[in-house]
XYZ file of C-alpha atoms in Angstrom:
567
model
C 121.893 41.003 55.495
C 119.928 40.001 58.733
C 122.944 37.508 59.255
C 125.396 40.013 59.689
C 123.096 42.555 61.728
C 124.733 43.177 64.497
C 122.850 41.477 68.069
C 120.217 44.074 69.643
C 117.320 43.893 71.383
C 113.888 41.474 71.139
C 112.248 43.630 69.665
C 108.814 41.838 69.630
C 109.752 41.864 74.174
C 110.395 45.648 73.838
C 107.049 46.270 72.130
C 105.283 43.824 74.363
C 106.607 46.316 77.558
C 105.773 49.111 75.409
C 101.984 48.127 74.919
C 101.753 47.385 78.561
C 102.622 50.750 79.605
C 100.364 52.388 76.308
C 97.172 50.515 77.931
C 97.366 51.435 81.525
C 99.562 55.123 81.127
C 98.523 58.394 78.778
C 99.406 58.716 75.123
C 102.177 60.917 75.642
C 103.921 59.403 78.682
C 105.880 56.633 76.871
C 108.184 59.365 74.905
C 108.992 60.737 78.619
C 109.341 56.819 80.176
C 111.550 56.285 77.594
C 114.354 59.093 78.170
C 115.193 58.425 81.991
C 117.768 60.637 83.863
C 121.487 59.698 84.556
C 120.391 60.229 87.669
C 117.302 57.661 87.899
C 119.765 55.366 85.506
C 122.528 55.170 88.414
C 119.891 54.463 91.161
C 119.312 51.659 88.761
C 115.573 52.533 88.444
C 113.268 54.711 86.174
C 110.513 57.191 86.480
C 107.472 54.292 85.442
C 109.611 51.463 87.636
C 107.177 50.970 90.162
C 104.275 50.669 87.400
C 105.527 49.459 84.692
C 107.499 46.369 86.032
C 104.422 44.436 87.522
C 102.913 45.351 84.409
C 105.569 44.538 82.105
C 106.115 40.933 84.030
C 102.498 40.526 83.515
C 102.559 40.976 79.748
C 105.523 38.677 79.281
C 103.478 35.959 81.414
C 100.716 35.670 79.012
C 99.610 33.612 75.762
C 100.361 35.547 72.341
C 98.036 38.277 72.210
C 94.599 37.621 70.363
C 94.572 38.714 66.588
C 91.831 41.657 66.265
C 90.620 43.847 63.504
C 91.605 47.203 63.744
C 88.021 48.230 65.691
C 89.358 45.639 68.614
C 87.059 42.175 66.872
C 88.719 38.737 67.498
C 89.574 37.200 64.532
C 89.186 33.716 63.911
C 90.858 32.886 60.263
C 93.475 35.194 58.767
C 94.833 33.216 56.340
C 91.602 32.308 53.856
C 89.406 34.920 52.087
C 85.476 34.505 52.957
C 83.946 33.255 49.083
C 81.081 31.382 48.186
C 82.373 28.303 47.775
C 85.737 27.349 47.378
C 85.940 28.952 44.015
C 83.540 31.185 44.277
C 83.867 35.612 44.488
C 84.543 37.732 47.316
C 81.871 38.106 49.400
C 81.776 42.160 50.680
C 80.589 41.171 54.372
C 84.441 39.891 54.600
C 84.919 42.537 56.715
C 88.477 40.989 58.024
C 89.606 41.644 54.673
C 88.176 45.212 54.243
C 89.250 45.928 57.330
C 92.721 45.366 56.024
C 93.439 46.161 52.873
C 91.094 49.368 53.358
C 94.089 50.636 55.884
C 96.861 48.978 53.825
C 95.734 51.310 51.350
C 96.226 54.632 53.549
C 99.457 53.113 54.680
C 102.059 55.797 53.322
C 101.725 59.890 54.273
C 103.542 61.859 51.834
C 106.804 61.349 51.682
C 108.789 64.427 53.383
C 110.182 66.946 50.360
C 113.250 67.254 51.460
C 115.139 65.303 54.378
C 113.008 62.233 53.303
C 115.647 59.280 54.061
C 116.871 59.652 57.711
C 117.178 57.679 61.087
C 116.371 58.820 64.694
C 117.094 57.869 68.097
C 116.298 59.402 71.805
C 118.218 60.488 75.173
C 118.446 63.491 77.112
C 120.887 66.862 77.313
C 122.354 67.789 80.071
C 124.181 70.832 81.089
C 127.074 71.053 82.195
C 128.065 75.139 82.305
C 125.947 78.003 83.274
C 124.655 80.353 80.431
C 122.015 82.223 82.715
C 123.481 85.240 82.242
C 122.759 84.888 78.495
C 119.513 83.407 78.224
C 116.397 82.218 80.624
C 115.045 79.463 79.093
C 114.679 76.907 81.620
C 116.127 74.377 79.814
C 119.624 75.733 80.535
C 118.231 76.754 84.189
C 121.210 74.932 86.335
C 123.979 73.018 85.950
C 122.993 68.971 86.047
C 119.661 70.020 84.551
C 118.445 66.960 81.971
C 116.084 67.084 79.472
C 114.538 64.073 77.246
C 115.501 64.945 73.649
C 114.913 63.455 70.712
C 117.083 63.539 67.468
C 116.705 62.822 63.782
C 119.171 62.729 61.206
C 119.083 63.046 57.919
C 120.226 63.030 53.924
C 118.433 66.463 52.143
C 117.934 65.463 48.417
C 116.983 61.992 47.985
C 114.239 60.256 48.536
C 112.982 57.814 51.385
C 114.632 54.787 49.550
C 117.796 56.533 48.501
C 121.364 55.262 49.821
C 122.254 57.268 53.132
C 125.970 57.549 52.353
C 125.903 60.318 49.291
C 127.149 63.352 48.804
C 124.728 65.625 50.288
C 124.344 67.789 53.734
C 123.099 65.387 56.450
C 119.800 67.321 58.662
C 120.781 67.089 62.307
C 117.627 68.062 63.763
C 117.239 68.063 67.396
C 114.138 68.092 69.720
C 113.754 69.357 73.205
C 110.832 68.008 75.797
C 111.178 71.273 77.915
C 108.538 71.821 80.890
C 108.087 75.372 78.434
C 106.973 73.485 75.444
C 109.062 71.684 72.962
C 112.494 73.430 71.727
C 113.083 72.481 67.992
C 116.843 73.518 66.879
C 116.463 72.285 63.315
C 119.924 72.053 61.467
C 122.295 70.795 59.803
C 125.709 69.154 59.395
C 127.075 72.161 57.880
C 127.310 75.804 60.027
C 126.286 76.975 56.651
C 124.051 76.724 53.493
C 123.874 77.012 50.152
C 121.258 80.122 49.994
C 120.677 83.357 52.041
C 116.982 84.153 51.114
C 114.511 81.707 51.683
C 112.720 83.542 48.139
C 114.783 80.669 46.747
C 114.578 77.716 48.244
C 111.496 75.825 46.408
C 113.812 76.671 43.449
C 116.805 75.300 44.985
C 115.635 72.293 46.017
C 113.670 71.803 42.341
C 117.200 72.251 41.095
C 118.090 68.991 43.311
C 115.445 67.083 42.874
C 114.787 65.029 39.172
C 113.923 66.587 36.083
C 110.619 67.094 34.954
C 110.807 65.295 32.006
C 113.277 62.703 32.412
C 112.764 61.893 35.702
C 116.216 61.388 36.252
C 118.598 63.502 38.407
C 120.372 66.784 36.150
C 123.515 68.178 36.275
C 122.172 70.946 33.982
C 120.086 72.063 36.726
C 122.423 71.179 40.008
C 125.466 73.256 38.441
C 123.083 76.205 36.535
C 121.200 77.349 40.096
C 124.654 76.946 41.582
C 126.676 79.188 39.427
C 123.759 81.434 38.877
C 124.283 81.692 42.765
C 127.562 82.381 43.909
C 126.373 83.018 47.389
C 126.315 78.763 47.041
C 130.029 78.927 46.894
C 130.691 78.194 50.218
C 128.252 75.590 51.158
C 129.579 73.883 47.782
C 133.250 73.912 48.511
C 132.653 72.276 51.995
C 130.372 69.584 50.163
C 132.453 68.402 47.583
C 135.478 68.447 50.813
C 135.730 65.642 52.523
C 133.005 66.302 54.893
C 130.929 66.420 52.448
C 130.529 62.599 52.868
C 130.155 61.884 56.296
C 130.931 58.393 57.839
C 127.249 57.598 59.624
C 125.583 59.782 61.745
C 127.630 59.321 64.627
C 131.014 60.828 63.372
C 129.864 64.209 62.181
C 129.383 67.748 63.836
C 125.900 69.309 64.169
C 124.776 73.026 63.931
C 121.927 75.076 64.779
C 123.213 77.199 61.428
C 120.887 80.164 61.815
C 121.659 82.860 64.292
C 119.286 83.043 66.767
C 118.335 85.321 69.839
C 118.652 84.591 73.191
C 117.084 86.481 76.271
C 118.042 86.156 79.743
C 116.040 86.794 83.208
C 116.406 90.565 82.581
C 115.609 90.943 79.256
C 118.713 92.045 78.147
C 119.194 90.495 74.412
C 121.904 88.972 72.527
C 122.610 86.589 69.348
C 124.091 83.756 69.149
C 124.866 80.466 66.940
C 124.503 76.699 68.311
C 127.124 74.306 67.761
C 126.856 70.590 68.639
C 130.437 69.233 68.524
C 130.959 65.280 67.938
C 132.586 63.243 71.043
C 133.204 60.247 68.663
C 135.372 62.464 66.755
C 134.815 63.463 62.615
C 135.047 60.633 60.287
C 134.378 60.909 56.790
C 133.990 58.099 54.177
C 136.255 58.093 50.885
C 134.732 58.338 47.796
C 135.263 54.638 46.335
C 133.660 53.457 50.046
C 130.768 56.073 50.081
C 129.860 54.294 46.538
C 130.520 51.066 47.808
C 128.271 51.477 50.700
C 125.416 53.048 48.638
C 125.054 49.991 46.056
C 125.486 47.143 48.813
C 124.256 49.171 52.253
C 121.908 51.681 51.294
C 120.937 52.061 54.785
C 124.503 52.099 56.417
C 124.117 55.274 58.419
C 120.957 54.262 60.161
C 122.168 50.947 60.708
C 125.403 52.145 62.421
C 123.428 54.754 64.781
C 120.476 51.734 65.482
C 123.692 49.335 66.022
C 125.871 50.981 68.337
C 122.782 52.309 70.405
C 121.668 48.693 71.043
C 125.067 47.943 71.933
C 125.195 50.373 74.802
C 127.406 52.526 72.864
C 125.519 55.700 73.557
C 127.048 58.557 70.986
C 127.053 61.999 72.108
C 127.622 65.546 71.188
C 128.968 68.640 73.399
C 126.832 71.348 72.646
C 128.428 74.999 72.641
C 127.111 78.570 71.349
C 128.845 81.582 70.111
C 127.096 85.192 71.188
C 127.519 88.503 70.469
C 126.007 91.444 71.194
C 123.827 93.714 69.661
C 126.476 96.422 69.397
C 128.534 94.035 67.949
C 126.233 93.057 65.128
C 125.822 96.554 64.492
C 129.841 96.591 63.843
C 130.528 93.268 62.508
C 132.006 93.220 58.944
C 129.389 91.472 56.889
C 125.684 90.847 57.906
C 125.428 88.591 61.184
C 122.444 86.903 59.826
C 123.632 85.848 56.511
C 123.150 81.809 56.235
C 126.081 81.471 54.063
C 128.767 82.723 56.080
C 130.209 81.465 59.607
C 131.310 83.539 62.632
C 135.054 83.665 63.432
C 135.716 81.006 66.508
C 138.777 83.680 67.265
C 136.616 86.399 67.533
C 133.642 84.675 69.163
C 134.706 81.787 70.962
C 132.396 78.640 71.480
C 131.225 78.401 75.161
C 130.301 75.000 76.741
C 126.859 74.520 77.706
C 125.877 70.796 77.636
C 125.984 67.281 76.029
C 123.603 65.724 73.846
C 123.437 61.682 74.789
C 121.090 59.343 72.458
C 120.888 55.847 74.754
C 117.342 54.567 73.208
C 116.120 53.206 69.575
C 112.971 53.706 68.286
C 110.884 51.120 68.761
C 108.362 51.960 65.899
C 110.440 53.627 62.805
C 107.438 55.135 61.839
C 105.437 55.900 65.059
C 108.568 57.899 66.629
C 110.722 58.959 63.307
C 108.496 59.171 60.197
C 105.890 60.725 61.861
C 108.724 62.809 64.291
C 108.099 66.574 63.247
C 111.114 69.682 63.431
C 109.362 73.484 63.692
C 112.188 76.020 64.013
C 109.465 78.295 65.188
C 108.727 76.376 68.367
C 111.078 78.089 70.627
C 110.862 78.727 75.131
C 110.869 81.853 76.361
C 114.464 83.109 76.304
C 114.840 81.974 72.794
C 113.982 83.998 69.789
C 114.567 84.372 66.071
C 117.199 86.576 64.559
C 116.221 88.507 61.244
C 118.018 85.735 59.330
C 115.973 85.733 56.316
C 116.442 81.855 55.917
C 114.693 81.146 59.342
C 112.142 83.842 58.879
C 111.197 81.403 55.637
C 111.659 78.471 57.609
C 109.001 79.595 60.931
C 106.513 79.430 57.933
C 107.623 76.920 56.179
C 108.280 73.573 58.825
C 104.772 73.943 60.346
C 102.975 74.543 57.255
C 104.597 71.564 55.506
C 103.783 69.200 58.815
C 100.547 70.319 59.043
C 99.841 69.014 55.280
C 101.649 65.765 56.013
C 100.591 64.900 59.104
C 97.480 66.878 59.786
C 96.548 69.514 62.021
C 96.755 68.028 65.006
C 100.558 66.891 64.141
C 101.682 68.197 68.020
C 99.376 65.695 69.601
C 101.226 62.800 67.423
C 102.773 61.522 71.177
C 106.267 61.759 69.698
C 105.694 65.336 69.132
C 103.661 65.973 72.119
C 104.456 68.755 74.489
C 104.111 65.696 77.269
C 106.209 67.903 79.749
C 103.832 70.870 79.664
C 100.138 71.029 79.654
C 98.658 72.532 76.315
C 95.600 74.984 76.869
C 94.566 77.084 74.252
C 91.738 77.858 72.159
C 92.358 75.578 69.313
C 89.804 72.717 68.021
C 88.726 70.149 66.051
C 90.410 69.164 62.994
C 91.492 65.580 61.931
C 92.599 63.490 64.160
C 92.431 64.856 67.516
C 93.657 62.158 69.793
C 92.631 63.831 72.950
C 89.430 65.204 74.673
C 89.623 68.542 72.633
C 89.872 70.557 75.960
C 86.359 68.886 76.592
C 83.906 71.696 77.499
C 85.758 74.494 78.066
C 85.634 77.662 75.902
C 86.808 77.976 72.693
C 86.962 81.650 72.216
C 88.802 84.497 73.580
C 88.759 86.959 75.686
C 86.062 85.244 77.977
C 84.669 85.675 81.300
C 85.181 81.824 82.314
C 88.525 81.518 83.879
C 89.761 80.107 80.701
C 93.571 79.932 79.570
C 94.810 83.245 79.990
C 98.183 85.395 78.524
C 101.385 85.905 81.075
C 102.451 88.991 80.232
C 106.339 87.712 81.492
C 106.171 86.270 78.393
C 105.607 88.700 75.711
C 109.056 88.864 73.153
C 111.412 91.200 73.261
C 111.335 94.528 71.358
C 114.053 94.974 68.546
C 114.233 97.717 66.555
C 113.951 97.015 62.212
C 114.270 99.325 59.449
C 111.837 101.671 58.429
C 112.024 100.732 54.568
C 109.860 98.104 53.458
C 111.128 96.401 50.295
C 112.498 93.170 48.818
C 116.149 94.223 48.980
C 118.752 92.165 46.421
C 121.294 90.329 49.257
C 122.836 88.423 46.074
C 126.399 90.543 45.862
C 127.375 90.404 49.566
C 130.600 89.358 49.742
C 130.217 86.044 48.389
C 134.210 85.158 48.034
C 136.501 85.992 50.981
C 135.382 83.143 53.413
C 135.224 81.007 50.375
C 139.033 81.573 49.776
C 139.630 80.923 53.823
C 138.654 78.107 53.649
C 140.095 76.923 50.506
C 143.127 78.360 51.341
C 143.875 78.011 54.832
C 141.250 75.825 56.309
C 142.254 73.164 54.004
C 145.572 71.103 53.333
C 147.539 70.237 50.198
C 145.677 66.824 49.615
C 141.977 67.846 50.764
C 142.200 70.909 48.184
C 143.227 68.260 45.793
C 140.148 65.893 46.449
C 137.758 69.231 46.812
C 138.663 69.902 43.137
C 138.261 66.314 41.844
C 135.207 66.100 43.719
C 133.851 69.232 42.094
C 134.815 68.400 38.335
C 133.680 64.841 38.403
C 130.167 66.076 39.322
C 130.951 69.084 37.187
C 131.946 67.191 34.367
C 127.802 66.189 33.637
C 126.818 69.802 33.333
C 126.828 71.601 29.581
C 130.441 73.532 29.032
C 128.790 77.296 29.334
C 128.011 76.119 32.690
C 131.124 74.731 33.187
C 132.842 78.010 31.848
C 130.428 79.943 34.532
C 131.037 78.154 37.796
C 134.876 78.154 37.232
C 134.527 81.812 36.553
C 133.134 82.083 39.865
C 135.833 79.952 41.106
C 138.524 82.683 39.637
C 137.005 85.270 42.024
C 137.683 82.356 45.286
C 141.463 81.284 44.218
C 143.215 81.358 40.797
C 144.343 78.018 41.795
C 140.885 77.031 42.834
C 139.988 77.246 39.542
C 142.677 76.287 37.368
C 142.823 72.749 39.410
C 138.752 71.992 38.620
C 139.052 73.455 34.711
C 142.310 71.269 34.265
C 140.271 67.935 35.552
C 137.562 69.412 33.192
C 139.550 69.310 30.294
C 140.398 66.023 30.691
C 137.111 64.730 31.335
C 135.242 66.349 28.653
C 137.623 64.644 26.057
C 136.030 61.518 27.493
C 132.661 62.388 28.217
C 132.616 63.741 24.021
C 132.628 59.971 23.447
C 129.858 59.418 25.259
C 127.636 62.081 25.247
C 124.273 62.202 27.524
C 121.134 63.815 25.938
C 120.496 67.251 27.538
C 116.526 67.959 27.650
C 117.561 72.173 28.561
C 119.167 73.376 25.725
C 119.513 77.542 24.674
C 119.926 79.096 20.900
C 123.203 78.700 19.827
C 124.399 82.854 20.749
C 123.616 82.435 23.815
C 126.583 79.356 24.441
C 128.968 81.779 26.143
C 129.165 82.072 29.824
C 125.935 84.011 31.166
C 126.175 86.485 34.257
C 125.425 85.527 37.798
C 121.245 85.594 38.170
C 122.499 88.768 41.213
């Protein structure tokens, strides 16, 4: 495999330059040194040139580094444990081997639950239109405007070792190093998802995960949430499409999914949906290659993304939104905020803003991508949340889940530092604090000590929300009509016919009342819909009779006939 990588950079020189600018320069500054300008780039210099060069000459002049324990201790033998005698035990003074296997041991953070296997690279945004008139945050303030950016992509379901080219939404999270804090627009490769309430997402993801007792992934349980759900219909139908196996990272379409508020300079609100838009153009992956890829390349996404960036083939996405206005919402057909459907481009059209360019690799996988950390709720002034019930889930959710991976001090991880701003508040302590813990000043508020105070020019905007408190059923809300769009018109002749033998090969694993219930929910999409996927059915159940897997769900025997929706 390392034979046919394709040429990129010395790494071992890269991390040499990148120690000699951790030693002299703060924590956080090599994430910012690392994302230079176009306009720096053209000049042919960067913002740490006239530090970083002497120093980086001066690393590259030197002997190999000196091997140290982790405390900073020459070592003089790492090859021979320290015994008494030759054959004789482990003496515990070896404190060069302590020293190692002790953090060997604490190697691996929990594994993230979903979005585990994934690849990440960095650049910078630019913008290229005005939106001022729609929102304030200064990220979008003029036209030229760059900002260092980091993004991570990702498979949902599997694990960290899983293959990167399967079936499965792909996580196109993106992060922005704004001088207002960090913007996190944490999405997908789908405008859409599978579930409108975030009530249900543990459960959903459960459903996609392995079984409890076999260990082993279950159509049973992939196809039983699904048709219990028919609000799922839509993100399904677009997965089993032929986008639903993308070809690498590069060649796909990202969205912000969620609707989202923006604010501009006189607080005059209005919501709107993020679209970033693929300049390599869509390429998707057939099924006999995507299975191909995943026995012999399990890593072939990442490897394209790392390949072509160290190649100088920068990929990058023009980044659009659609808005409308509160009136509007009020108006619109179906709820605005509802996860599982899209916005008509006809009706509200997508309106440049920008383009997303990645032009640098990690240099650490995990320093700047395992440990790289998405919060939907870290938003700039002039960006809000909508009353999407997903993100509401999702504010909560993204921290909480960081903070018990990474620790409480996640933000000060320099990948996910807030380098471009300077963090005051009255937060301390905790694990890992990398920094001087706002040395002496106070840690309480209010205070009479010219501590951190509030802007008032910053407060939120005021929205108005319904009187009733309750948990209100959103199950039955039109779950069909876009569903047959895109079925219908969206697709052609031959990608309807791949859709449905998608769908019934993965289908075809589930028990025949669940069978009988999703294509009953694929009656109320398209009669045709559904006759193509119960035809393949029928003709692999005759097959799969011969060979039958062991179910570990089963139900009494009255109960085989198709159940109603879980609504």
């Amino acid at each position: 495999m390392a034979d046919s990588r394709d040429e990129a950079t010395d790494q071992m020189k890269t991390w040499k330059e990148n120690r000699a600018r951790q030693v002299c320069l703060p924590a956080c500054l090599p994430v910012c040194l690392s994302v230079c300008p176009p306009a720096a780039r053209l000049r042919g210099q960067t913002a740490e040139t006239s530090l970083a060069v002497p120093l980086r000459e001066f690393c590259l002049q030197q002997k190999p580094d000196t091997l140290t324990t982790g405390a900073g201790h020459p070592i003089g033998d790492k090859l021979n444990l320290q015994t008494a005698g030759p054959r004789g035990p482990l003496l515990v003074q070896d404190v060069v081997f302590t020293d190692e296997m002790a953090h060997f041991d604490r190697e691996r953070i929990p594994e993230r639950v979903v979005h585990a296997k994934g690849g990440g690279a960095f650049g910078y945004f630019e913008v290229t239109h005005d939106i001022t008139r729609f929102c304030k945050a200064r990220v979008f303030e003029h036209v030229g405007k760059t900002t260092p950016i980091a993004i991570r992509f990702s498979t949902v379901a599997g694990e960290s070792g899983s293959a990167d080219t399967v079936r499965d939404p792909r996580g196109f999270a993106v992060k922005f190093y704004s001088e207002e804090g960090n913007w996190d627009l944490t999405g997908n490769n789908t405008p859409i998802f599978f579930i409108r309430d975030s009530m249900l997402f543990p459960s959903f993801i459960h459903s996609q995960k392995r079984n409890p007792q076999t260990h082993m992934k279950d159509p049973d349980m992939v196809w039983d949430f699904w048709s219990l759900r028919p609000e799922s219909l839509h993100q399904v139908s677009f997965l089993f499409s032929d986008r639903g196996l993308p070809d690498g990272f590069r060649h796909m379409n990202g969205y912000g999914s969620h609707t989202f508020k923006m604010v501009n300079a006189h607080g005059e609100p209005l919501y709107c949906k993020f679209h970033f838009k693929t300049d390599q153009g869509i390429k998707n992956l057939s099924v006999e290659e995507a299975d191909r890829l995943a026995s012999t390349n399990p890593d072939y996404a990442i490897g394209d993304l790392f390949n072509a960036i160290a190649n100088g083939n920068f990929p990058s996405w023009t980044f659009f939104i659609q808005v409308m206005t509160f009136e509007q919402a009020e108006k619109f057909e179906f709820n605005p905020f509802d996860l599982t459907k899209v916005w008509s481009h006809k009706e509200y059209p997508l309106i440049p803003v920008g383009k997303l360019v990645l032009n640098r690799n990690p240099v650490n996988y995990f320093a700047e991508v395992e440990q790289l950390a998405f919060d939907p709720s870290n938003m700039p002034p002039g960006i809000e949340a909508s009353p999407d019930k997903m993100l509401q889930g999702r504010l909560f959710s993204y921290p909480d889940t960081h903070r018990h991976r990474l620790g409480a001090n996640y933000l000060q991880i320099p990948v996910n530092c807030p380098f471009r701003t300077r963090v005051t508040n009255y937060q301390r302590d905790g694990p890992m604090c990398m920094f001087d813990n706002q040395g002496g000043a106070p840690n309480y508020y209010p205070n009479s000590f010219s501590a951190p105070e509030v802007q008032p020019r910053f407060v939120e905007s005021k929205f108005k929300v319904s009187p009733d408190v309750g948990r209100y059923n959103s199950a039955d809300e039109d779950n069909f009509t876009q569903v047959r769009t895109f079925y219908a018109e969206v697709l052609n002749e031959e990608e309807r016919q791949r859709l449905c033998q998608n769908m019934a090969g993965a289908l075809k694993g589930a028990q025949v009342f669940i069978q009988k219930r999703m294509v009953e929910n694929l009656k109320a999409v398209h009669a045709d819909y559904a006759n193509r996927v119960q035809t393949l059915l029928n003709q692999n159940n005759a097959v799969v009779k011969k060979n039958t897997s062991v179910h570990v769900y089963s139900r009494p025997a009255a109960s085989e006939v198709a159940a109603p929706s879980k609504m």
